[in-house]
PDB file of C-alpha atoms and ligand atoms in Angstrom:
ATOM      1  CA  UNK H   1      42.109 160.474  87.878  1.00 43.00           C
ATOM      2  CA  UNK H   2      43.963 158.353  85.322  1.00 46.00           C
ATOM      3  CA  UNK H   3      47.384 159.386  84.141  1.00 51.00           C
ATOM      4  CA  UNK H   4      48.995 159.294  80.719  1.00 55.00           C
ATOM      5  CA  UNK H   5      52.173 158.101  82.413  1.00 57.00           C
ATOM      6  CA  UNK H   6      51.642 154.397  82.940  1.00 55.00           C
ATOM      7  CA  UNK H   7      54.977 153.125  84.131  1.00 60.00           C
ATOM      8  CA  UNK H   8      57.821 154.775  86.005  1.00 63.00           C
ATOM      9  CA  UNK H   9      61.168 153.039  86.425  1.00 62.00           C
ATOM     10  CA  UNK H  10      63.667 154.473  88.867  1.00 61.00           C
ATOM     11  CA  UNK H  11      67.144 153.417  89.838  1.00 57.00           C
ATOM     12  CA  UNK H  12      68.252 155.046  93.089  1.00 51.00           C
ATOM     13  CA  UNK H  13      71.848 154.021  92.433  1.00 52.00           C
ATOM     14  CA  UNK H  14      72.237 156.118  89.305  1.00 50.00           C
ATOM     15  CA  UNK H  15      69.267 158.427  89.668  1.00 52.00           C
ATOM     16  CA  UNK H  16      68.071 157.375  86.236  1.00 55.00           C
ATOM     17  CA  UNK H  17      64.337 157.812  85.852  1.00 61.00           C
ATOM     18  CA  UNK H  18      62.459 156.598  82.815  1.00 60.00           C
ATOM     19  CA  UNK H  19      58.780 156.861  82.046  1.00 60.00           C
ATOM     20  CA  UNK H  20      56.663 154.769  79.786  1.00 57.00           C
ATOM     21  CA  UNK H  21      53.864 156.870  78.366  1.00 57.00           C
ATOM     22  CA  UNK H  22      50.583 155.817  76.787  1.00 53.00           C
ATOM     23  CA  UNK H  23      49.478 152.374  77.937  1.00 52.00           C
ATOM     24  CA  UNK H  24      50.355 149.713  75.380  1.00 50.00           C
ATOM     25  CA  UNK H  25      53.095 151.717  73.710  1.00 51.00           C
ATOM     26  CA  UNK H  26      56.571 150.709  74.746  1.00 47.00           C
ATOM     27  CA  UNK H  27      57.998 154.162  74.511  1.00 46.00           C
ATOM     28  CA  UNK H  28      60.402 155.295  77.157  1.00 46.00           C
ATOM     29  CA  UNK H  29      62.226 158.500  77.757  1.00 45.00           C
ATOM     30  CA  UNK H  30      64.586 159.737  80.359  1.00 45.00           C
ATOM     31  CA  UNK H  31      63.460 162.477  82.633  1.00 47.00           C
ATOM     32  CA  UNK H  32      66.682 163.201  84.411  1.00 46.00           C
ATOM     33  CA  UNK H  33      69.962 161.722  85.404  1.00 43.00           C
ATOM     34  CA  UNK H  34      71.678 162.559  88.627  1.00 46.00           C
ATOM     35  CA  UNK H  35      74.644 160.867  90.132  1.00 45.00           C
ATOM     36  CA  UNK H  36      74.146 161.877  93.679  1.00 47.00           C
ATOM     37  CA  UNK H  37      72.942 159.124  95.950  1.00 49.00           C
ATOM     38  CA  UNK H  38      72.114 161.422  98.831  1.00 47.00           C
ATOM     39  CA  UNK H  39      69.600 163.574  96.981  1.00 52.00           C
ATOM     40  CA  UNK H  40      67.843 160.539  95.526  1.00 58.00           C
ATOM     41  CA  UNK H  41      65.695 159.492  98.476  1.00 51.00           C
ATOM     42  CA  UNK H  42      64.326 163.045  98.814  1.00 53.00           C
ATOM     43  CA  UNK H  43      63.795 163.356  95.101  1.00 63.00           C
ATOM     44  CA  UNK H  44      62.065 159.996  94.990  1.00 58.00           C
ATOM     45  CA  UNK H  45      59.789 161.027  97.853  1.00 55.00           C
ATOM     46  CA  UNK H  46      58.772 164.213  96.030  1.00 64.00           C
ATOM     47  CA  UNK H  47      58.248 162.395  92.739  1.00 64.00           C
ATOM     48  CA  UNK H  48      56.279 159.722  94.582  1.00 55.00           C
ATOM     49  CA  UNK H  49      53.898 162.388  95.948  1.00 60.00           C
ATOM     50  CA  UNK H  50      53.488 163.972  92.519  1.00 68.00           C
ATOM     51  CA  UNK H  51      52.759 160.630  90.953  1.00 62.00           C
ATOM     52  CA  UNK H  52      50.234 159.839  93.670  1.00 59.00           C
ATOM     53  CA  UNK H  53      48.396 163.021  92.657  1.00 63.00           C
ATOM     54  CA  UNK H  54      48.472 161.912  89.023  1.00 66.00           C
ATOM     55  CA  UNK H  55      47.324 158.417  89.934  1.00 59.00           C
ATOM     56  CA  UNK H  56      50.487 156.800  88.617  1.00 60.00           C
ATOM     57  CA  UNK H  57      52.268 154.021  90.462  1.00 52.00           C
ATOM     58  CA  UNK H  58      56.028 153.667  90.738  1.00 56.00           C
ATOM     59  CA  UNK H  59      55.996 150.172  89.404  1.00 55.00           C
ATOM     60  CA  UNK H  60      59.580 149.100  89.135  1.00 57.00           C
ATOM     61  CA  UNK H  61      63.110 150.005  90.091  1.00 67.00           C
ATOM     62  CA  UNK H  62      65.634 149.095  87.392  1.00 88.00           C
ATOM     63  CA  UNK H  63      68.644 147.081  88.461  1.00 96.00           C
ATOM     64  CA  UNK H  64      72.090 148.229  87.367  1.00 97.00           C
ATOM     65  CA  UNK H  65      74.889 145.993  86.036  1.00 98.00           C
ATOM     66  CA  UNK H  66      78.207 145.445  87.746  1.00 98.00           C
ATOM     67  CA  UNK H  67      80.644 143.652  85.442  1.00 98.00           C
ATOM     68  CA  UNK H  68      83.121 141.309  87.098  1.00 98.00           C
ATOM     69  CA  UNK H  69      86.370 141.241  85.092  1.00 98.00           C
ATOM     70  CA  UNK H  70      88.308 138.619  87.089  1.00 98.00           C
ATOM     71  CA  UNK H  71      88.260 136.211  84.144  1.00 98.00           C
ATOM     72  CA  UNK H  72      90.139 138.678  81.965  1.00 98.00           C
ATOM     73  CA  UNK H  73      92.920 138.568  84.540  1.00 98.00           C
ATOM     74  CA  UNK H  74      92.640 134.741  84.610  1.00 97.00           C
ATOM     75  CA  UNK H  75      93.668 134.618  80.943  1.00 98.00           C
ATOM     76  CA  UNK H  76      96.575 137.017  81.536  1.00 98.00           C
ATOM     77  CA  UNK H  77      97.810 135.077  84.563  1.00 98.00           C
ATOM     78  CA  UNK H  78      97.722 131.811  82.590  1.00 97.00           C
ATOM     79  CA  UNK H  79     100.846 133.179  80.846  1.00 97.00           C
ATOM     80  CA  UNK H  80     101.938 135.645  83.531  1.00 97.00           C
ATOM     81  CA  UNK H  81     102.189 138.289  80.825  1.00 97.00           C
ATOM     82  CA  UNK H  82     100.650 141.738  80.283  1.00 97.00           C
ATOM     83  CA  UNK H  83      97.646 140.879  78.115  1.00 97.00           C
ATOM     84  CA  UNK H  84      94.724 140.867  78.256  1.00 98.00           C
ATOM     85  CA  UNK H  85      94.768 143.777  80.669  1.00 98.00           C
ATOM     86  CA  UNK H  86      91.656 143.943  82.885  1.00 98.00           C
ATOM     87  CA  UNK H  87      92.071 147.730  83.092  1.00 98.00           C
ATOM     88  CA  UNK H  88      91.555 148.027  79.326  1.00 98.00           C
ATOM     89  CA  UNK H  89      88.593 145.682  79.472  1.00 98.00           C
ATOM     90  CA  UNK H  90      86.994 147.694  82.244  1.00 98.00           C
ATOM     91  CA  UNK H  91      86.973 150.605  79.814  1.00 98.00           C
ATOM     92  CA  UNK H  92      85.225 148.430  77.209  1.00 98.00           C
ATOM     93  CA  UNK H  93      82.740 147.164  79.787  1.00 98.00           C
ATOM     94  CA  UNK H  94      81.899 150.777  80.616  1.00 98.00           C
ATOM     95  CA  UNK H  95      81.460 151.544  76.910  1.00 98.00           C
ATOM     96  CA  UNK H  96      78.978 148.670  76.810  1.00 98.00           C
ATOM     97  CA  UNK H  97      76.997 150.168  79.658  1.00 98.00           C
ATOM     98  CA  UNK H  98      78.470 148.662  82.836  1.00 98.00           C
ATOM     99  CA  UNK H  99      77.361 150.678  85.863  1.00 98.00           C
ATOM    100  CA  UNK H 100      80.212 149.431  88.001  1.00 98.00           C
ATOM    101  CA  UNK H 101      83.333 147.295  87.740  1.00 98.00           C
ATOM    102  CA  UNK H 102      83.890 144.422  90.165  1.00 98.00           C
ATOM    103  CA  UNK H 103      87.189 142.722  90.924  1.00 98.00           C
ATOM    104  CA  UNK H 104      88.037 140.120  93.522  1.00 98.00           C
ATOM    105  CA  UNK H 105      91.530 140.545  94.941  1.00 98.00           C
ATOM    106  CA  UNK H 106      92.195 137.064  96.290  1.00 97.00           C
ATOM    107  CA  UNK H 107      94.757 136.216  98.926  1.00 96.00           C
ATOM    108  CA  UNK H 108      96.602 133.957  96.435  1.00 95.00           C
ATOM    109  CA  UNK H 109      96.448 136.647  93.670  1.00 97.00           C
ATOM    110  CA  UNK H 110      95.386 134.006  91.174  1.00 96.00           C
ATOM    111  CA  UNK H 111      93.800 136.529  88.821  1.00 97.00           C
ATOM    112  CA  UNK H 112      93.465 140.193  89.844  1.00 98.00           C
ATOM    113  CA  UNK H 113      96.729 141.786  91.047  1.00 98.00           C
ATOM    114  CA  UNK H 114      97.220 144.734  93.390  1.00 98.00           C
ATOM    115  CA  UNK H 115      98.334 146.873  90.435  1.00 98.00           C
ATOM    116  CA  UNK H 116      94.992 146.236  88.681  1.00 98.00           C
ATOM    117  CA  UNK H 117      92.981 147.477  91.625  1.00 98.00           C
ATOM    118  CA  UNK H 118      94.977 150.695  92.022  1.00 98.00           C
ATOM    119  CA  UNK H 119      94.887 151.422  88.279  1.00 98.00           C
ATOM    120  CA  UNK H 120      91.159 150.695  88.030  1.00 98.00           C
ATOM    121  CA  UNK H 121      90.474 153.146  90.828  1.00 98.00           C
ATOM    122  CA  UNK H 122      92.362 155.807  88.856  1.00 98.00           C
ATOM    123  CA  UNK H 123      90.858 155.073  85.449  1.00 98.00           C
ATOM    124  CA  UNK H 124      87.279 153.857  85.598  1.00 98.00           C
ATOM    125  CA  UNK H 125      84.463 156.324  85.152  1.00 98.00           C
ATOM    126  CA  UNK H 126      81.816 154.325  86.993  1.00 98.00           C
ATOM    127  CA  UNK H 127      82.222 152.723  90.424  1.00 98.00           C
ATOM    128  CA  UNK H 128      84.749 150.262  91.750  1.00 98.00           C
ATOM    129  CA  UNK H 129      83.425 147.337  93.766  1.00 98.00           C
ATOM    130  CA  UNK H 130      86.326 145.572  95.483  1.00 98.00           C
ATOM    131  CA  UNK H 131      85.480 142.023  96.511  1.00 98.00           C
ATOM    132  CA  UNK H 132      87.732 140.694  99.235  1.00 98.00           C
ATOM    133  CA  UNK H 133      88.040 138.499 102.289  1.00 97.00           C
ATOM    134  CA  UNK H 134      87.758 140.152 105.700  1.00 97.00           C
ATOM    135  CA  UNK H 135      91.480 139.949 106.489  1.00 97.00           C
ATOM    136  CA  UNK H 136      93.874 142.535 107.887  1.00 97.00           C
ATOM    137  CA  UNK H 137      95.943 142.473 104.676  1.00 98.00           C
ATOM    138  CA  UNK H 138      92.875 143.309 102.553  1.00 98.00           C
ATOM    139  CA  UNK H 139      91.723 145.981 104.976  1.00 98.00           C
ATOM    140  CA  UNK H 140      95.025 147.814 104.555  1.00 98.00           C
ATOM    141  CA  UNK H 141      94.786 147.591 100.755  1.00 98.00           C
ATOM    142  CA  UNK H 142      91.158 148.779 100.685  1.00 98.00           C
ATOM    143  CA  UNK H 143      92.039 151.780 102.847  1.00 98.00           C
ATOM    144  CA  UNK H 144      94.760 152.743 100.363  1.00 98.00           C
ATOM    145  CA  UNK H 145      92.692 152.138  97.203  1.00 98.00           C
ATOM    146  CA  UNK H 146      89.474 153.670  98.544  1.00 98.00           C
ATOM    147  CA  UNK H 147      87.064 151.831  96.224  1.00 98.00           C
ATOM    148  CA  UNK H 148      83.456 153.061  96.071  1.00 98.00           C
ATOM    149  CA  UNK H 149      82.441 149.939  97.914  1.00 97.00           C
ATOM    150  CA  UNK H 150      83.833 146.732  99.268  1.00 98.00           C
ATOM    151  CA  UNK H 151      81.983 143.428  99.121  1.00 98.00           C
ATOM    152  CA  UNK H 152      83.111 141.003 101.795  1.00 98.00           C
ATOM    153  CA  UNK H 153      83.191 137.403 100.598  1.00 97.00           C
ATOM    154  CA  UNK H 154      84.331 134.133 102.170  1.00 95.00           C
ATOM    155  CA  UNK H 155      87.507 132.769 100.632  1.00 88.00           C
ATOM    156  CA  UNK H 156      89.065 129.315 100.516  1.00 79.00           C
ATOM    157  CA  UNK H 157      92.347 128.718  98.726  1.00 68.00           C
ATOM    158  CA  UNK H 158      91.178 125.457  97.152  1.00 71.00           C
ATOM    159  CA  UNK H 159      87.893 126.757  95.701  1.00 73.00           C
ATOM    160  CA  UNK H 160      87.497 127.475  91.974  1.00 72.00           C
ATOM    161  CA  UNK H 161      85.170 130.409  92.650  1.00 71.00           C
ATOM    162  CA  UNK H 162      83.349 131.821  95.686  1.00 71.00           C
ATOM    163  CA  UNK H 163      81.337 128.811  96.820  1.00 75.00           C
ATOM    164  CA  UNK H 164      78.889 130.105  99.387  1.00 87.00           C
ATOM    165  CA  UNK H 165      77.830 133.241 101.187  1.00 95.00           C
ATOM    166  CA  UNK H 166      79.752 134.802 104.057  1.00 96.00           C
ATOM    167  CA  UNK H 167      78.569 133.495 107.422  1.00 96.00           C
ATOM    168  CA  UNK H 168      78.030 136.885 109.056  1.00 97.00           C
ATOM    169  CA  UNK H 169      76.127 135.353 111.977  1.00 95.00           C
ATOM    170  CA  UNK H 170      79.185 133.518 113.288  1.00 93.00           C
ATOM    171  CA  UNK H 171      81.538 136.505 113.113  1.00 91.00           C
ATOM    172  CA  UNK H 172      79.476 139.384 114.439  1.00 97.00           C
ATOM    173  CA  UNK H 173      81.999 141.248 116.608  1.00 97.00           C
ATOM    174  CA  UNK H 174      84.937 140.813 114.230  1.00 97.00           C
ATOM    175  CA  UNK H 175      82.857 141.963 111.252  1.00 98.00           C
ATOM    176  CA  UNK H 176      81.398 144.901 113.181  1.00 98.00           C
ATOM    177  CA  UNK H 177      84.919 146.233 113.789  1.00 98.00           C
ATOM    178  CA  UNK H 178      85.996 145.444 110.235  1.00 98.00           C
ATOM    179  CA  UNK H 179      82.987 147.145 108.621  1.00 98.00           C
ATOM    180  CA  UNK H 180      83.307 150.125 110.993  1.00 98.00           C
ATOM    181  CA  UNK H 181      86.938 150.500 109.993  1.00 98.00           C
ATOM    182  CA  UNK H 182      86.064 150.607 106.264  1.00 98.00           C
ATOM    183  CA  UNK H 183      83.206 153.022 106.855  1.00 98.00           C
ATOM    184  CA  UNK H 184      85.569 155.392 108.654  1.00 97.00           C
ATOM    185  CA  UNK H 185      87.380 155.671 105.309  1.00 97.00           C
ATOM    186  CA  UNK H 186      84.059 156.493 103.605  1.00 97.00           C
ATOM    187  CA  UNK H 187      83.875 153.095 101.908  1.00 98.00           C
ATOM    188  CA  UNK H 188      80.418 151.546 101.725  1.00 98.00           C
ATOM    189  CA  UNK H 189      80.365 147.876 102.615  1.00 98.00           C
ATOM    190  CA  UNK H 190      78.366 144.957 101.282  1.00 98.00           C
ATOM    191  CA  UNK H 191      78.101 141.366 102.520  1.00 98.00           C
ATOM    192  CA  UNK H 192      77.847 138.523 100.025  1.00 98.00           C
ATOM    193  CA  UNK H 193      75.392 136.235 101.807  1.00 98.00           C
ATOM    194  CA  UNK H 194      73.057 133.340 101.143  1.00 97.00           C
ATOM    195  CA  UNK H 195      69.389 134.404 100.976  1.00 98.00           C
ATOM    196  CA  UNK H 196      68.592 133.406 104.570  1.00 97.00           C
ATOM    197  CA  UNK H 197      66.599 135.383 107.127  1.00 97.00           C
ATOM    198  CA  UNK H 198      69.294 135.138 109.833  1.00 97.00           C
ATOM    199  CA  UNK H 199      72.120 136.248 107.596  1.00 98.00           C
ATOM    200  CA  UNK H 200      70.133 139.311 106.487  1.00 98.00           C
ATOM    201  CA  UNK H 201      69.245 140.303 110.039  1.00 98.00           C
ATOM    202  CA  UNK H 202      72.831 139.956 111.222  1.00 98.00           C
ATOM    203  CA  UNK H 203      74.080 141.925 108.200  1.00 98.00           C
ATOM    204  CA  UNK H 204      71.917 144.797 109.387  1.00 98.00           C
ATOM    205  CA  UNK H 205      73.098 144.451 113.003  1.00 98.00           C
ATOM    206  CA  UNK H 206      76.740 144.446 111.909  1.00 98.00           C
ATOM    207  CA  UNK H 207      76.259 147.690 109.991  1.00 98.00           C
ATOM    208  CA  UNK H 208      76.602 146.692 106.328  1.00 98.00           C
ATOM    209  CA  UNK H 209      75.147 149.239 103.855  1.00 97.00           C
ATOM    210  CA  UNK H 210      74.382 146.618 101.217  1.00 97.00           C
ATOM    211  CA  UNK H 211      73.961 142.906 100.907  1.00 98.00           C
ATOM    212  CA  UNK H 212      74.651 140.860  97.796  1.00 98.00           C
ATOM    213  CA  UNK H 213      72.378 137.837  97.632  1.00 98.00           C
ATOM    214  CA  UNK H 214      74.082 134.684  96.389  1.00 98.00           C
ATOM    215  CA  UNK H 215      72.224 133.499  93.277  1.00 98.00           C
ATOM    216  CA  UNK H 216      74.490 130.480  92.672  1.00 97.00           C
ATOM    217  CA  UNK H 217      71.909 127.979  93.881  1.00 98.00           C
ATOM    218  CA  UNK H 218      69.155 129.607  91.788  1.00 98.00           C
ATOM    219  CA  UNK H 219      71.455 129.372  88.748  1.00 98.00           C
ATOM    220  CA  UNK H 220      72.188 125.687  89.300  1.00 98.00           C
ATOM    221  CA  UNK H 221      68.584 124.574  89.816  1.00 98.00           C
ATOM    222  CA  UNK H 222      65.805 124.201  87.265  1.00 97.00           C
ATOM    223  CA  UNK H 223      62.008 123.876  87.114  1.00 97.00           C
ATOM    224  CA  UNK H 224      60.018 124.084  90.338  1.00 98.00           C
ATOM    225  CA  UNK H 225      63.151 123.907  92.497  1.00 98.00           C
ATOM    226  CA  UNK H 226      64.532 126.975  90.752  1.00 98.00           C
ATOM    227  CA  UNK H 227      61.214 128.727  91.214  1.00 98.00           C
ATOM    228  CA  UNK H 228      61.323 128.007  94.979  1.00 98.00           C
ATOM    229  CA  UNK H 229      64.813 129.487  95.167  1.00 98.00           C
ATOM    230  CA  UNK H 230      63.642 132.534  93.208  1.00 97.00           C
ATOM    231  CA  UNK H 231      60.855 133.065  95.754  1.00 97.00           C
ATOM    232  CA  UNK H 232      63.419 132.827  98.535  1.00 98.00           C
ATOM    233  CA  UNK H 233      65.509 135.526  96.834  1.00 98.00           C
ATOM    234  CA  UNK H 234      62.432 137.738  96.350  1.00 96.00           C
ATOM    235  CA  UNK H 235      61.423 137.398 100.022  1.00 97.00           C
ATOM    236  CA  UNK H 236      64.993 138.049 101.117  1.00 97.00           C
ATOM    237  CA  UNK H 237      65.088 141.225  99.005  1.00 96.00           C
ATOM    238  CA  UNK H 238      61.888 142.501 100.619  1.00 95.00           C
ATOM    239  CA  UNK H 239      63.069 141.666 104.122  1.00 96.00           C
ATOM    240  CA  UNK H 240      66.401 143.408 103.553  1.00 96.00           C
ATOM    241  CA  UNK H 241      64.649 146.463 102.073  1.00 94.00           C
ATOM    242  CA  UNK H 242      62.399 146.662 105.132  1.00 95.00           C
ATOM    243  CA  UNK H 243      65.532 146.737 107.285  1.00 96.00           C
ATOM    244  CA  UNK H 244      66.975 149.560 105.163  1.00 95.00           C
ATOM    245  CA  UNK H 245      69.588 147.473 103.359  1.00 97.00           C
ATOM    246  CA  UNK H 246      70.288 148.004  99.657  1.00 96.00           C
ATOM    247  CA  UNK H 247      70.147 144.669  97.825  1.00 97.00           C
ATOM    248  CA  UNK H 248      72.480 143.442  95.099  1.00 98.00           C
ATOM    249  CA  UNK H 249      72.675 139.911  93.727  1.00 98.00           C
ATOM    250  CA  UNK H 250      75.090 137.794  91.788  1.00 98.00           C
ATOM    251  CA  UNK H 251      76.852 134.544  90.962  1.00 98.00           C
ATOM    252  CA  UNK H 252      75.983 132.203  88.117  1.00 98.00           C
ATOM    253  CA  UNK H 253      73.698 134.693  86.393  1.00 98.00           C
ATOM    254  CA  UNK H 254      73.622 134.317  82.627  1.00 98.00           C
ATOM    255  CA  UNK H 255      71.691 135.314  79.497  1.00 98.00           C
ATOM    256  CA  UNK H 256      68.992 132.702  80.221  1.00 98.00           C
ATOM    257  CA  UNK H 257      68.360 133.153  83.919  1.00 98.00           C
ATOM    258  CA  UNK H 258      69.008 136.853  84.594  1.00 98.00           C
ATOM    259  CA  UNK H 259      65.603 138.323  83.691  1.00 97.00           C
ATOM    260  CA  UNK H 260      63.699 136.955  86.668  1.00 97.00           C
ATOM    261  CA  UNK H 261      66.306 138.236  89.114  1.00 97.00           C
ATOM    262  CA  UNK H 262      66.553 141.603  87.345  1.00 97.00           C
ATOM    263  CA  UNK H 263      62.805 142.097  87.550  1.00 94.00           C
ATOM    264  CA  UNK H 264      62.636 141.767  91.348  1.00 94.00           C
ATOM    265  CA  UNK H 265      61.359 145.109  92.657  1.00 90.00           C
ATOM    266  CA  UNK H 266      64.060 147.139  94.377  1.00 90.00           C
ATOM    267  CA  UNK H 267      66.896 144.947  93.121  1.00 96.00           C
ATOM    268  CA  UNK H 268      69.768 147.441  93.060  1.00 96.00           C
ATOM    269  CA  UNK H 269      72.632 145.862  91.144  1.00 98.00           C
ATOM    270  CA  UNK H 270      73.521 142.529  89.551  1.00 98.00           C
ATOM    271  CA  UNK H 271      77.167 141.456  89.519  1.00 98.00           C
ATOM    272  CA  UNK H 272      77.930 139.258  86.539  1.00 98.00           C
ATOM    273  CA  UNK H 273      81.255 137.963  85.251  1.00 98.00           C
ATOM    274  CA  UNK H 274      81.601 134.486  83.814  1.00 98.00           C
ATOM    275  CA  UNK H 275      78.724 134.520  81.337  1.00 98.00           C
ATOM    276  CA  UNK H 276      79.649 137.978  80.005  1.00 98.00           C
ATOM    277  CA  UNK H 277      83.281 137.017  79.420  1.00 98.00           C
ATOM    278  CA  UNK H 278      82.197 133.697  77.854  1.00 98.00           C
ATOM    279  CA  UNK H 279      79.849 135.582  75.519  1.00 98.00           C
ATOM    280  CA  UNK H 280      82.622 138.043  74.636  1.00 97.00           C
ATOM    281  CA  UNK H 281      84.745 135.107  73.443  1.00 97.00           C
ATOM    282  CA  UNK H 282      81.848 133.684  71.456  1.00 97.00           C
ATOM    283  CA  UNK H 283      81.076 136.894  69.631  1.00 97.00           C
ATOM    284  CA  UNK H 284      84.670 138.154  69.345  1.00 97.00           C
ATOM    285  CA  UNK H 285      86.787 135.149  68.345  1.00 97.00           C
ATOM    286  CA  UNK H 286      85.785 135.063  64.695  1.00 97.00           C
ATOM    287  CA  UNK H 287      86.831 138.693  64.217  1.00 97.00           C
ATOM    288  CA  UNK H 288      90.170 138.245  65.974  1.00 97.00           C
ATOM    289  CA  UNK H 289      91.004 135.169  63.856  1.00 97.00           C
ATOM    290  CA  UNK H 290      90.036 137.095  60.714  1.00 97.00           C
ATOM    291  CA  UNK H 291      92.444 139.919  61.679  1.00 97.00           C
ATOM    292  CA  UNK H 292      95.309 137.481  62.285  1.00 97.00           C
ATOM    293  CA  UNK H 293      94.599 135.645  59.021  1.00 97.00           C
ATOM    294  CA  UNK H 294      94.646 138.908  57.148  1.00 97.00           C
ATOM    295  CA  UNK H 295      98.045 139.835  58.635  1.00 97.00           C
ATOM    296  CA  UNK H 296      99.456 136.471  57.619  1.00 97.00           C
ATOM    297  CA  UNK H 297      98.063 136.477  54.102  1.00 97.00           C
ATOM    298  CA  UNK H 298      98.638 140.129  53.169  1.00 93.00           C
ATOM    299  CA  UNK H 299     102.065 141.466  52.341  1.00 77.00           C
TER     300      UNK H 299
HETATM  301  N1  PXP V   1      79.387 138.139  93.077  1.00 58.47           N
HETATM  302  C1  PXP V   1      80.372 137.579  93.826  1.00 58.47           C
HETATM  303  C2  PXP V   1      80.417 137.917  95.281  1.00 58.47           C
HETATM  304  C3  PXP V   1      81.322 136.731  93.250  1.00 58.47           C
HETATM  305  O1  PXP V   1      82.291 136.195  94.019  1.00 58.47           O
HETATM  306  C4  PXP V   1      81.263 136.479  91.862  1.00 58.47           C
HETATM  307  C5  PXP V   1      82.284 135.582  91.220  1.00 58.47           C
HETATM  308  O2  PXP V   1      83.539 136.128  91.321  1.00 58.47           O
HETATM  309  C6  PXP V   1      80.229 137.092  91.125  1.00 58.47           C
HETATM  310  C7  PXP V   1      79.304 137.896  91.753  1.00 58.47           C
HETATM  311  C8  PXP V   1      80.102 136.869  89.651  1.00 58.47           C
HETATM  312  O3  PXP V   1      79.747 135.540  89.421  1.00 58.47           O
HETATM  313  P1  PXP V   1      79.787 134.969  87.952  1.00 58.47           P
HETATM  314  O4  PXP V   1      81.206 135.028  87.491  1.00 58.47           O
HETATM  315  O5  PXP V   1      79.280 133.568  88.111  1.00 58.47           O
HETATM  316  O6  PXP V   1      78.887 135.819  87.117  1.00 58.47           O
END
């Protein structure tokens, strides 16, 4: 039996389900929107059965967008003043459709400050993803802030940005205790790792709920080398899914390279910062200069 519904897209993170009807017509509509993660798997199972009866395949799971606003804080800290305020920009990011807000509270506090994290938790309407190193200081902060999830990243003082994935394989016992401690406070935990078989397996053994696959290498490469790295990310996503891990990805993603990563089946969320903030400057600067010019020239 053929169905008039040709394409179903589901995001288990938000519960957003959209259907494309009539083959060849790119018409989508939203069936329902639920924000309850726990009912989703059951709902998806029931919908899956129904669709089987109709002969329709669940063909794709839409990825969500986590917007990293560290660079807003970078500009503020360049002057150690109060603007631009990342809390305000989180609101704008949400207006634009961000599904979550990501901030990295670094040990040296070079951009995001403790105050930002606490205020974001109070004010954002989506989800707060706190990126941090697995240190005792950060653990204490996370347990006070209670973000929706924590992403553990490696951190070196001298690096410009996070350079590689966390080596979970070399720190199994320490990370097990650390992750367990966060989970006791009802915080879900993700590991930012390179797309390697071992790292994924150990992430599962340690007890992470999510992994975030490092796409930095994919972003730097081009041509056939980039394609090879893409395949590695696709295989890693499938392996992690088979183990029951939810898969996010991020680092170096931009307006040119994001589509192929976003279209990986079961990709949950993409965390993107630099290219979005760079684009905001490109499309916003002209207007802000115009406003200043008008203030100067009008009386
Ligand atoms: N994911 C992680 C774990 C990161 O550390 C960063 C950079 O702070 C990002 C995603 C976002 O990377 P980008 O700024 O290159 O988009």
